[in-house]
Amino acid sequence: MTERTLILVKPDGVARGLSGEVLRRVEAKGYTLVAVELRRATPELLADHYAEHVGKPFYDPLVEFMLSGPVLAVVAEGERVIEGFRVMAGTTDPTTAAPGSIRGDLARTWDLPVIHNIVHGSDSPESAEREIGIWFPGI
């Protein structure tokens, strides 16, 4: 089934020059880039994006981190792209992410919190639709 997902290269990935590598992997997998924009998130945008996490212990540090630098926002399309990108990304904790995954290969774990894990990918068709609407209204 063809679907769309939101992919974010987080500030740590952008700062380390890994945006191109993430996009290369997405395209090499056969997914289509529908929209790509380097931008700075706002507190309001992040409040909408992470609404389900408000009040959780990691929420404030996550928002602070996501405001710390530019984010590459991407809409990708393809067969089962949501599931496929999440496998490509690897587990949230880079320490346990499999070699070959984005987080397993590229995320630093020894001196940074787990939220510094290079990428975000939508976790369901409903989340993808909501998140794409937040980052790319009108697409």
CSV table of N, CA and C in Angstrom, one decimal, residues 10-111:
chain,number,residue,atom,x,y,z
A,10,LYS,N,16.9,15.3,12.9
A,10,LYS,CA,16.9,16.2,14.1
A,10,LYS,C,18.1,17.1,14.1
A,11,PRO,N,18.2,18.1,15.0
A,11,PRO,CA,19.3,19.0,15.0
A,11,PRO,C,20.7,18.3,15.1
A,12,ASP,N,20.8,17.2,15.8
A,12,ASP,CA,22.1,16.6,15.9
A,12,ASP,C,22.5,16.0,14.5
A,13,GLY,N,21.6,15.5,13.8
A,13,GLY,CA,21.9,15.0,12.5
A,13,GLY,C,22.2,16.1,11.5
A,14,VAL,N,21.5,17.2,11.5
A,14,VAL,CA,21.8,18.3,10.7
A,14,VAL,C,23.2,18.9,11.0
A,15,ALA,N,23.4,19.1,12.3
A,15,ALA,CA,24.7,19.7,12.7
A,15,ALA,C,25.9,18.8,12.4
A,16,ARG,N,25.7,17.5,12.3
A,16,ARG,CA,26.8,16.6,12.0
A,16,ARG,C,26.9,16.3,10.5
A,17,GLY,N,26.1,17.0,9.7
A,17,GLY,CA,26.2,16.9,8.2
A,17,GLY,C,25.6,15.5,7.8
A,18,LEU,N,24.6,15.0,8.4
A,18,LEU,CA,24.1,13.6,8.1
A,18,LEU,C,22.8,13.7,7.3
A,19,SER,N,22.3,14.9,7.0
A,19,SER,CA,21.0,15.0,6.2
A,19,SER,C,21.1,14.3,4.9
A,20,GLY,N,22.2,14.5,4.2
A,20,GLY,CA,22.4,13.9,2.9
A,20,GLY,C,22.4,12.4,3.0
A,21,GLU,N,23.1,11.8,4.0
A,21,GLU,CA,23.1,10.4,4.2
A,21,GLU,C,21.8,9.8,4.5
A,22,VAL,N,21.0,10.5,5.3
A,22,VAL,CA,19.6,10.0,5.6
A,22,VAL,C,18.8,10.0,4.3
A,23,LEU,N,18.9,11.1,3.5
A,23,LEU,CA,18.1,11.2,2.3
A,23,LEU,C,18.6,10.1,1.3
A,24,ARG,N,19.9,9.9,1.2
A,24,ARG,CA,20.4,8.9,0.3
A,24,ARG,C,19.8,7.5,0.6
A,25,ARG,N,19.8,7.2,1.9
A,25,ARG,CA,19.2,5.9,2.3
A,25,ARG,C,17.7,5.8,2.0
A,26,VAL,N,17.0,6.9,2.2
A,26,VAL,CA,15.6,6.9,1.9
A,26,VAL,C,15.4,6.6,0.4
A,27,GLU,N,16.1,7.4,-0.4
A,27,GLU,CA,15.9,7.2,-1.9
A,27,GLU,C,16.5,5.9,-2.3
A,28,ALA,N,17.6,5.4,-1.8
A,28,ALA,CA,18.1,4.1,-2.2
A,28,ALA,C,17.2,3.0,-1.9
A,29,LYS,N,16.3,3.1,-0.9
A,29,LYS,CA,15.3,2.1,-0.5
A,29,LYS,C,14.2,2.1,-1.5
A,30,GLY,N,14.1,3.2,-2.4
A,30,GLY,CA,13.1,3.3,-3.4
A,30,GLY,C,11.9,4.2,-3.0
A,31,TYR,N,12.0,4.9,-1.9
A,31,TYR,CA,11.0,5.9,-1.6
A,31,TYR,C,11.2,7.2,-2.3
A,32,THR,N,10.1,7.9,-2.5
A,32,THR,CA,10.1,9.1,-3.3
A,32,THR,C,10.0,10.3,-2.3
A,33,LEU,N,10.9,11.3,-2.5
A,33,LEU,CA,10.8,12.5,-1.7
A,33,LEU,C,9.8,13.4,-2.2
A,34,VAL,N,8.7,13.7,-1.4
A,34,VAL,CA,7.6,14.5,-1.9
A,34,VAL,C,7.9,16.0,-1.5
A,35,ALA,N,8.5,16.2,-0.3
A,35,ALA,CA,8.8,17.6,0.1
A,35,ALA,C,10.0,17.5,1.1
A,36,VAL,N,10.9,18.5,0.9
A,36,VAL,CA,12.1,18.5,1.8
A,36,VAL,C,12.3,20.0,2.1
A,37,GLU,N,12.4,20.3,3.4
A,37,GLU,CA,12.7,21.7,3.8
A,37,GLU,C,13.5,21.8,5.1
A,38,LEU,N,14.6,22.5,5.0
A,38,LEU,CA,15.4,22.8,6.2
A,38,LEU,C,14.8,24.0,6.9
A,39,ARG,N,14.4,23.8,8.1
A,39,ARG,CA,13.7,24.9,8.9
A,39,ARG,C,14.0,24.8,10.4
A,40,ARG,N,13.7,25.9,11.0
A,40,ARG,CA,13.8,26.0,12.5
A,40,ARG,C,12.4,25.7,13.0
A,41,ALA,N,12.3,24.8,13.9
A,41,ALA,CA,11.0,24.5,14.6
A,41,ALA,C,10.7,25.7,15.5
A,42,THR,N,9.4,25.8,15.8
A,42,THR,CA,9.0,26.8,16.8
A,42,THR,C,8.4,26.1,18.0
A,43,PRO,N,8.3,26.7,19.1
A,43,PRO,CA,7.7,26.0,20.3
A,43,PRO,C,6.3,25.6,20.0
A,44,GLU,N,5.5,26.4,19.2
A,44,GLU,CA,4.1,26.1,18.9
A,44,GLU,C,4.1,24.9,18.0
A,45,LEU,N,4.9,24.8,17.0
A,45,LEU,CA,4.9,23.7,16.1
A,45,LEU,C,5.3,22.4,16.9
A,46,LEU,N,6.3,22.5,17.7
A,46,LEU,CA,6.7,21.3,18.5
A,46,LEU,C,5.6,20.9,19.5
A,47,ALA,N,4.9,21.9,20.1
A,47,ALA,CA,3.8,21.5,21.0
A,47,ALA,C,2.7,20.7,20.3
A,48,ASP,N,2.4,21.1,19.0
A,48,ASP,CA,1.5,20.3,18.2
A,48,ASP,C,2.0,18.9,17.9
A,49,HIS,N,3.3,18.9,17.4
A,49,HIS,CA,3.9,17.7,17.0
A,49,HIS,C,4.0,16.7,18.1
A,50,TYR,N,4.4,17.1,19.3
A,50,TYR,CA,4.6,16.2,20.4
A,50,TYR,C,3.5,16.3,21.5
A,51,ALA,N,2.3,16.6,21.0
A,51,ALA,CA,1.2,16.8,21.9
A,51,ALA,C,0.9,15.6,22.9
A,52,GLU,N,1.1,14.4,22.3
A,52,GLU,CA,0.8,13.2,23.2
A,52,GLU,C,1.9,13.0,24.3
A,53,HIS,N,3.0,13.8,24.2
A,53,HIS,CA,4.0,13.6,25.2
A,53,HIS,C,4.1,14.7,26.3
A,54,VAL,N,3.2,15.7,26.1
A,54,VAL,CA,3.1,16.8,27.1
A,54,VAL,C,3.0,16.2,28.5
A,55,GLY,N,3.8,16.7,29.4
A,55,GLY,CA,3.7,16.2,30.8
A,55,GLY,C,4.6,15.1,31.1
A,56,LYS,N,5.2,14.4,30.1
A,56,LYS,CA,6.1,13.3,30.3
A,56,LYS,C,7.5,13.9,30.7
A,57,PRO,N,8.3,13.1,31.4
A,57,PRO,CA,9.6,13.6,31.9
A,57,PRO,C,10.5,14.1,30.8
A,58,PHE,N,10.4,13.4,29.6
A,58,PHE,CA,11.3,13.7,28.5
A,58,PHE,C,10.8,14.9,27.6
A,59,TYR,N,9.6,15.4,27.8
A,59,TYR,CA,9.0,16.4,26.9
A,59,TYR,C,9.8,17.7,26.9
A,60,ASP,N,10.1,18.3,28.0
A,60,ASP,CA,10.8,19.6,28.0
A,60,ASP,C,12.2,19.4,27.4
A,61,PRO,N,13.0,18.4,27.8
A,61,PRO,CA,14.3,18.3,27.2
A,61,PRO,C,14.2,18.0,25.7
A,62,LEU,N,13.2,17.3,25.2
A,62,LEU,CA,13.0,17.0,23.8
A,62,LEU,C,12.7,18.3,23.0
A,63,VAL,N,11.8,19.1,23.5
A,63,VAL,CA,11.5,20.3,22.9
A,63,VAL,C,12.7,21.3,22.8
A,64,GLU,N,13.4,21.4,24.0
A,64,GLU,CA,14.6,22.2,24.0
A,64,GLU,C,15.6,21.7,23.0
A,65,PHE,N,15.8,20.4,22.9
A,65,PHE,CA,16.7,19.9,21.9
A,65,PHE,C,16.3,20.2,20.5
A,66,MET,N,15.0,20.0,20.2
A,66,MET,CA,14.5,20.2,18.8
A,66,MET,C,14.5,21.7,18.4
A,67,LEU,N,14.6,22.6,19.4
A,67,LEU,CA,14.7,24.0,19.2
A,67,LEU,C,16.2,24.5,19.0
A,68,SER,N,17.1,23.6,19.3
A,68,SER,CA,18.5,23.9,19.4
A,68,SER,C,19.2,24.2,18.0
A,69,GLY,N,18.6,23.8,16.9
A,69,GLY,CA,19.2,24.0,15.6
A,69,GLY,C,18.2,23.6,14.5
A,70,PRO,N,18.6,23.8,13.3
A,70,PRO,CA,17.7,23.5,12.2
A,70,PRO,C,17.3,22.0,12.1
A,71,VAL,N,16.2,21.7,11.6
A,71,VAL,CA,15.6,20.4,11.4
A,71,VAL,C,15.4,20.2,9.9
A,72,LEU,N,15.7,19.1,9.3
A,72,LEU,CA,15.3,18.8,7.9
A,72,LEU,C,14.0,18.0,8.0
A,73,ALA,N,13.0,18.6,7.5
A,73,ALA,CA,11.6,18.0,7.5
A,73,ALA,C,11.4,17.4,6.1
A,74,VAL,N,11.0,16.2,6.0
A,74,VAL,CA,10.8,15.4,4.8
A,74,VAL,C,9.5,14.7,4.8
A,75,VAL,N,8.8,14.8,3.6
A,75,VAL,CA,7.7,13.9,3.4
A,75,VAL,C,8.2,12.9,2.3
A,76,ALA,N,8.1,11.6,2.7
A,76,ALA,CA,8.5,10.5,1.8
A,76,ALA,C,7.3,9.7,1.5
A,77,GLU,N,7.3,9.1,0.3
A,77,GLU,CA,6.1,8.3,-0.2
A,77,GLU,C,6.6,7.0,-0.7
A,78,GLY,N,5.8,5.9,-0.5
A,78,GLY,CA,6.2,4.6,-1.1
A,78,GLY,C,5.4,3.5,-0.4
A,79,GLU,N,5.6,2.3,-0.9
A,79,GLU,CA,4.9,1.1,-0.4
A,79,GLU,C,5.4,0.9,1.0
A,80,ARG,N,4.5,0.9,1.9
A,80,ARG,CA,4.7,0.6,3.4
A,80,ARG,C,5.9,1.5,3.9
A,81,VAL,N,5.9,2.8,3.5
A,81,VAL,CA,7.1,3.6,3.8
A,81,VAL,C,7.1,3.9,5.4
A,82,ILE,N,6.0,3.9,6.0
A,82,ILE,CA,6.0,4.2,7.5
A,82,ILE,C,6.8,3.1,8.2
A,83,GLU,N,6.4,1.8,8.0
A,83,GLU,CA,7.1,0.7,8.6
A,83,GLU,C,8.5,0.6,8.1
A,84,GLY,N,8.7,0.8,6.8
A,84,GLY,CA,10.0,0.7,6.2
A,84,GLY,C,11.0,1.7,6.8
A,85,PHE,N,10.6,2.9,6.9
A,85,PHE,CA,11.5,3.9,7.4
A,85,PHE,C,11.8,3.7,8.9
A,86,ARG,N,10.8,3.2,9.7
A,86,ARG,CA,11.1,2.9,11.1
A,86,ARG,C,12.1,1.8,11.3
A,87,VAL,N,12.0,0.8,10.4
A,87,VAL,CA,13.0,-0.2,10.4
A,87,VAL,C,14.4,0.4,10.0
A,88,MET,N,14.4,1.2,9.0
A,88,MET,CA,15.7,1.8,8.6
A,88,MET,C,16.3,2.7,9.7
A,89,ALA,N,15.4,3.4,10.4
A,89,ALA,CA,15.9,4.3,11.5
A,89,ALA,C,16.5,3.5,12.7
A,90,GLY,N,15.9,2.3,13.0
A,90,GLY,CA,16.4,1.5,14.1
A,90,GLY,C,15.7,1.9,15.4
A,91,THR,N,16.0,1.2,16.4
A,91,THR,CA,15.3,1.5,17.7
A,91,THR,C,15.6,2.9,18.2
A,92,THR,N,14.7,3.4,19.0
A,92,THR,CA,14.9,4.8,19.5
A,92,THR,C,16.2,4.9,20.3
A,93,ASP,N,16.6,4.0,21.0
A,93,ASP,CA,17.9,4.0,21.8
A,93,ASP,C,19.0,3.6,20.8
A,94,PRO,N,19.9,4.5,20.4
A,94,PRO,CA,20.9,4.1,19.5
A,94,PRO,C,21.8,3.0,20.0
A,95,THR,N,21.9,2.8,21.3
A,95,THR,CA,22.8,1.7,21.8
A,95,THR,C,22.3,0.4,21.4
A,96,THR,N,20.9,0.2,21.3
A,96,THR,CA,20.3,-1.1,20.9
A,96,THR,C,19.9,-1.1,19.4
A,97,ALA,N,20.1,0.0,18.7
A,97,ALA,CA,19.8,0.0,17.3
A,97,ALA,C,20.7,-0.9,16.5
A,98,ALA,N,20.2,-1.7,15.6
A,98,ALA,CA,20.9,-2.7,14.8
A,98,ALA,C,21.9,-2.0,13.9
A,99,PRO,N,23.1,-2.6,13.7
A,99,PRO,CA,24.0,-2.1,12.7
A,99,PRO,C,23.3,-2.2,11.4
A,100,GLY,N,23.6,-1.2,10.6
A,100,GLY,CA,22.9,-1.0,9.3
A,100,GLY,C,21.8,0.0,9.3
A,101,SER,N,21.2,0.2,10.6
A,101,SER,CA,20.2,1.2,10.7
A,101,SER,C,20.8,2.6,10.8
A,102,ILE,N,20.0,3.6,10.6
A,102,ILE,CA,20.5,5.0,10.7
A,102,ILE,C,21.0,5.2,12.1
A,103,ARG,N,20.2,4.9,13.1
A,103,ARG,CA,20.7,5.1,14.5
A,103,ARG,C,21.8,4.2,14.9
A,104,GLY,N,21.8,3.0,14.4
A,104,GLY,CA,22.8,2.0,14.7
A,104,GLY,C,24.2,2.4,14.1
A,105,ASP,N,24.1,3.0,13.0
A,105,ASP,CA,25.4,3.4,12.3
A,105,ASP,C,25.8,4.8,12.6
A,106,LEU,N,24.9,5.7,12.9
A,106,LEU,CA,25.2,7.1,12.9
A,106,LEU,C,25.1,7.9,14.2
A,107,ALA,N,24.2,7.4,15.1
A,107,ALA,CA,23.9,8.1,16.3
A,107,ALA,C,25.0,7.8,17.4
A,108,ARG,N,25.4,8.9,18.0
A,108,ARG,CA,26.4,8.7,19.1
A,108,ARG,C,25.6,8.4,20.4
A,109,THR,N,26.1,7.5,21.2
A,109,THR,CA,25.4,7.1,22.4
A,109,THR,C,26.1,7.4,23.7
A,110,TRP,N,27.4,7.5,23.6
A,110,TRP,CA,28.2,7.5,24.8
A,110,TRP,C,28.2,8.8,25.6
A,111,ASP,N,27.8,9.9,24.9
A,111,ASP,CA,27.9,11.2,25.7
A,111,ASP,C,26.7,12.0,25.5
